[in-house]
Structure formats: structure tokens, C-alpha cells
GROMACS .gro file of C-alpha atoms in nm:
model
  200
    1MET     CA    1  -0.382   2.703  -3.669
    2LYS     CA    2  -0.290   2.895  -3.380
    3ASP     CA    3   0.074   2.832  -3.221
    4PRO     CA    4   0.075   2.666  -2.878
    5LYS     CA    5   0.097   2.904  -2.594
    6LEU     CA    6   0.321   2.823  -2.296
    7ARG     CA    7   0.178   2.849  -1.947
    8GLU     CA    8   0.308   2.765  -1.618
    9ILE     CA    9   0.095   2.521  -1.420
   10ASP     CA   10   0.071   2.425  -1.042
   11GLU     CA   11   0.070   2.072  -0.900
   12ARG     CA   12  -0.307   2.044  -0.925
   13ALA     CA   13  -0.315   2.156  -1.294
   14PHE     CA   14  -0.028   1.924  -1.367
   15LEU     CA   15  -0.217   1.626  -1.222
   16ARG     CA   16  -0.511   1.712  -1.422
   17ARG     CA   17  -0.322   1.694  -1.743
   18LEU     CA   18  -0.135   1.379  -1.675
   19SER     CA   19  -0.324   1.169  -1.947
   20PRO     CA   20  -0.260   1.417  -2.238
   21MET     CA   21   0.094   1.465  -2.131
   22LEU     CA   22   0.150   1.106  -2.128
   23ASP     CA   23   0.008   1.102  -2.481
   24VAL     CA   24   0.278   1.354  -2.580
   25TYR     CA   25   0.538   1.145  -2.393
   26ALA     CA   26   0.432   0.826  -2.575
   27ALA     CA   27   0.430   0.995  -2.922
   28ALA     CA   28   0.774   1.141  -2.864
   29MET     CA   29   0.954   0.849  -2.678
   30THR     CA   30   0.755   0.555  -2.829
   31PRO     CA   31   0.806   0.340  -2.508
   32PRO     CA   32   0.619  -0.008  -2.474
   33ASN     CA   33   0.264   0.062  -2.382
   34GLU     CA   34   0.330  -0.147  -2.058
   35GLN     CA   35   0.560   0.120  -1.923
   36LEU     CA   36   0.305   0.401  -1.937
   37PRO     CA   37   0.121   0.321  -1.616
   38GLY     CA   38   0.444   0.321  -1.425
   39ARG     CA   39   0.545   0.655  -1.589
   40HIS     CA   40   0.210   0.789  -1.469
   41THR     CA   41   0.282   0.692  -1.104
   42ILE     CA   42   0.643   0.832  -1.135
   43MET     CA   43   0.497   1.170  -1.263
   44GLU     CA   44   0.232   1.177  -0.986
   45ARG     CA   45   0.521   1.139  -0.720
   46HIS     CA   46   0.736   1.406  -0.886
   47ALA     CA   47   0.470   1.666  -0.843
   48THR     CA   48   0.523   1.631  -0.459
   49TYR     CA   49   0.893   1.701  -0.475
   50PRO     CA   50   1.040   2.019  -0.347
   51GLY     CA   51   1.072   2.318  -0.577
   52PHE     CA   52   0.844   2.155  -0.847
   53ARG     CA   53   0.790   2.358  -1.141
   54ALA     CA   54   0.591   2.287  -1.479
   55PHE     CA   55   0.500   2.443  -1.792
   56VAL     CA   56   0.271   2.321  -2.066
   57ALA     CA   57   0.236   2.420  -2.425
   58GLU     CA   58  -0.141   2.398  -2.529
   59ARG     CA   59  -0.345   2.501  -2.814
   60ARG     CA   60  -0.675   2.687  -2.739
   61GLY     CA   61  -0.976   2.726  -2.945
   62THR     CA   62  -0.842   2.551  -3.255
   63LEU     CA   63  -1.069   2.256  -3.354
   64PRO     CA   64  -0.976   2.035  -3.496
   65VAL     CA   65  -0.602   2.019  -3.390
   66LEU     CA   66  -0.324   1.798  -3.508
   67ALA     CA   67  -0.242   1.621  -3.198
   68GLY     CA   68  -0.468   1.753  -2.921
   69PRO     CA   69  -0.449   2.055  -2.707
   70VAL     CA   70  -0.128   1.967  -2.524
   71GLN     CA   71   0.166   1.992  -2.771
   72GLY     CA   72   0.443   1.992  -2.527
   73PHE     CA   73   0.532   2.002  -2.162
   74ALA     CA   74   0.842   2.010  -1.915
   75TYR     CA   75   0.877   1.988  -1.549
   76GLY     CA   76   1.156   1.964  -1.288
   77PHE     CA   77   1.220   2.008  -0.914
   78HIS     CA   78   1.506   2.055  -0.680
   79GLY     CA   79   1.715   1.745  -0.676
   80THR     CA   80   1.800   1.600  -0.338
   81ARG     CA   81   1.946   1.298  -0.179
   82GLY     CA   82   1.688   1.005  -0.142
   83GLN     CA   83   1.548   1.064  -0.500
   84TRP     CA   84   1.602   0.774  -0.716
   85TRP     CA   85   1.752   0.961  -1.012
   86HIS     CA   86   1.964   1.188  -0.810
   87ASP     CA   87   2.115   0.905  -0.607
   88VAL     CA   88   2.177   0.693  -0.906
   89VAL     CA   89   2.360   0.960  -1.106
   90PHE     CA   90   2.540   1.105  -0.796
   91ARG     CA   91   2.678   0.746  -0.739
   92ALA     CA   92   2.784   0.689  -1.100
   93LEU     CA   93   2.934   1.032  -1.147
   94GLY     CA   94   3.120   0.986  -0.814
   95GLU     CA   95   3.266   0.660  -0.927
   96ARG     CA   96   3.378   0.779  -1.264
   97GLU     CA   97   3.488   1.133  -1.187
   98GLY     CA   98   3.514   1.148  -0.797
   99PRO     CA   99   3.289   1.259  -0.522
  100GLU     CA  100   3.381   1.630  -0.547
  101ARG     CA  101   3.264   1.648  -0.917
  102ALA     CA  102   2.938   1.469  -0.818
  103GLU     CA  103   2.887   1.712  -0.550
  104GLY     CA  104   2.959   2.013  -0.768
  105TRP     CA  105   2.691   1.916  -1.006
  106LEU     CA  106   2.429   1.766  -0.788
  107GLU     CA  107   2.454   1.927  -0.444
  108ASP     CA  108   2.246   2.232  -0.559
  109ALA     CA  109   2.071   2.120  -0.873
  110PHE     CA  110   1.748   2.181  -1.048
  111GLU     CA  111   1.652   1.845  -1.228
  112VAL     CA  112   1.459   1.862  -1.549
  113ALA     CA  113   1.257   1.531  -1.519
  114GLU     CA  114   1.077   1.555  -1.834
  115LEU     CA  115   1.074   1.782  -2.165
  116HIS     CA  116   0.882   1.650  -2.453
  117VAL     CA  117   0.727   1.802  -2.768
  118HIS     CA  118   0.477   1.609  -2.982
  119PRO     CA  119   0.642   1.504  -3.307
  120GLU     CA  120   0.403   1.697  -3.506
  121SER     CA  121   0.493   2.025  -3.335
  122GLN     CA  122   0.862   1.969  -3.324
  123GLY     CA  123   1.124   2.180  -3.522
  124ARG     CA  124   0.963   2.516  -3.428
  125GLY     CA  125   1.148   2.623  -3.112
  126LEU     CA  126   0.889   2.486  -2.859
  127GLY     CA  127   1.140   2.257  -2.682
  128ARG     CA  128   1.371   2.565  -2.638
  129ALA     CA  129   1.102   2.785  -2.517
  130LEU     CA  130   0.992   2.521  -2.262
  131LEU     CA  131   1.354   2.472  -2.130
  132ASN     CA  132   1.414   2.837  -2.095
  133ALA     CA  133   1.081   2.910  -1.925
  134LEU     CA  134   1.137   2.612  -1.691
  135CYS     CA  135   1.487   2.726  -1.589
  136GLU     CA  136   1.438   3.107  -1.579
  137GLY     CA  137   1.461   3.248  -1.227
  138ARG     CA  138   1.572   2.917  -1.061
  139GLN     CA  139   1.789   2.967  -0.759
  140GLU     CA  140   1.984   2.639  -0.798
  141ARG     CA  141   2.349   2.666  -0.904
  142THR     CA  142   2.316   2.391  -1.165
  143VAL     CA  143   2.066   2.218  -1.388
  144VAL     CA  144   2.082   1.848  -1.483
  145LEU     CA  145   1.895   1.616  -1.695
  146SER     CA  146   1.923   1.273  -1.882
  147THR     CA  147   1.846   1.229  -2.256
  148LEU     CA  148   1.869   0.933  -2.479
  149ASP     CA  149   2.206   0.871  -2.602
  150ARG     CA  150   2.127   0.732  -2.945
  151ARG     CA  151   2.386   0.959  -3.111
  152PRO     CA  152   2.564   1.280  -3.012
  153ASP     CA  153   2.384   1.508  -3.267
  154THR     CA  154   2.024   1.449  -3.178
  155PRO     CA  155   1.798   1.762  -3.174
  156ALA     CA  156   1.775   1.725  -2.793
  157ARG     CA  157   2.154   1.695  -2.751
  158ILE     CA  158   2.196   1.998  -2.983
  159LEU     CA  159   1.951   2.204  -2.791
  160TYR     CA  160   2.101   2.133  -2.446
  161ARG     CA  161   2.457   2.209  -2.580
  162SER     CA  162   2.333   2.534  -2.722
  163VAL     CA  163   2.250   2.661  -2.393
  164GLY     CA  164   2.564   2.567  -2.220
  165MET     CA  165   2.510   2.213  -2.111
  166VAL     CA  166   2.788   1.958  -2.123
  167ASP     CA  167   2.800   1.575  -2.101
  168LEU     CA  168   2.842   1.436  -1.747
  169LEU     CA  169   2.784   1.079  -1.834
  170THR     CA  170   2.753   0.903  -2.168
  171ASP     CA  171   2.641   0.558  -2.273
  172PHE     CA  172   2.484   0.529  -1.938
  173GLU     CA  173   2.245   0.257  -1.836
  174PHE     CA  174   2.015   0.313  -1.548
  175PRO     CA  175   1.945   0.011  -1.304
  176GLY     CA  176   1.680  -0.215  -1.436
  177GLY     CA  177   1.816  -0.196  -1.810
  178GLY     CA  178   1.676  -0.025  -2.090
  179PRO     CA  179   1.825   0.225  -2.356
  180ARG     CA  180   2.151   0.420  -2.294
  181TYR     CA  181   2.127   0.771  -2.175
  182ALA     CA  182   2.346   1.066  -2.173
  183VAL     CA  183   2.343   1.277  -1.843
  184MET     CA  184   2.402   1.647  -1.905
  185GLY     CA  185   2.454   1.941  -1.673
  186GLY     CA  186   2.486   2.321  -1.709
  187THR     CA  187   2.528   2.622  -1.478
  188LEU     CA  188   2.217   2.850  -1.404
  189PRO     CA  189   2.119   3.089  -1.552
  190LEU     CA  190   2.136   2.908  -1.898
  191THR     CA  191   2.356   3.057  -2.173
  192PRO     CA  192   2.143   3.300  -2.388
  193TYR     CA  193   2.070   3.183  -2.736
  194PRO     CA  194   1.901   3.369  -3.027
  195PRO     CA  195   1.537   3.261  -3.053
  196VAL     CA  196   1.447   3.005  -3.315
  197SER     CA  197   1.200   3.129  -3.589
  198SER     CA  198   0.864   2.980  -3.539
  199SER     CA  199   0.800   2.959  -3.917
  200PRO     CA  200   0.810   2.606  -4.062
   0.00000   0.00000   0.00000
């Protein structure tokens, strides 16, 4: 079976792939099924945000495949005031650390909204490749994201720290309830890191 290939996609190609990308999201995050329509709507809206950029990892010409042609995806955009995530995190970080720290991290930030790899394709460096491709060449000063705060040594937290990201907020609950998150940030460009072997 061929390894997935990364390719950058525009807004129209992103919208055409929403269903298979949501399948990857559901497999990786295991959310309640009733949340998926809302996630679909959010992702549609994100594609209209300034500075939107997306990458997908797909298998081509490999039938049958383990988990479908889309094996992973990542996207982000320029964070600005008036966006829900940006405003919630700005307010929380300002309350905990002061407005100057919030402005320093979020005033000129690239927000990685989603980065997911199907569980059957994890452990081969695909998440790192998606993150590096997504952030390469961005003109923002910082990159920020949120990730589940189940414990400090999850593969995602280890990946983000390995490229220079630090915890900005931990054990953080977004409005509306749900699981706790860690908000992390780093300066751009990301810290170089040796590529991970693609062998199992």
C-alpha cells in the first residue's frame, strides 16, 4: 500500500472533501455523533476566514485501502478579533496572564483549527508532516492551537512541544462545557525537527 501524499487544497477542494475529512475527525476524536453536523457547519465557515490554508493526506490508486483515501488533514487561518476561538482564548489568557501576554500571542497569529490523522495511519510522522506543511511560509508571528488535555504526554502534545510550542492555558474548558483542553503556542517559523522515519 502506498504512503499517503500531502497536497495543499483550496477552499473549493476543501469543501468537496468535508465528508471524508469528518470521517477522519470522528475516528481520531470519537465525538458523540450528534456533534458532527455542527462540526461540518463550523468547518464550512472556517473556509471563509482570512488567510485560510489547508492540506490533506490522501492515498491514490490503492484499492482496497484501510480507511479510505483521506488519511489525514490540517487547516488553519489568520486569527482575528470577532472569531469565536480567538476571542475566548484572548479573554482567558488576558485574565490569567494579563492583556499584554494575550496580545503578544494572539495579535498576529496563525490558528491551526484542526489537525487529525486516522488512527490506522498514526505513528508514521504524518501529523508532523501536515503541521510543518501548514505552517511553512506563513507570515504571522505566532502559531496557536488547542488540543485535548487528557495528560501532558499525549502524542499530540509531544509533537507540538517538539517544534517549539509551549502551554499557554491548561485544563481549560471552552464555553458550553465538554472536555478540557490545553491551548499551546509557538513562534514562526517552527523549530526544525529531524524527520520521523516512515517505517512502521
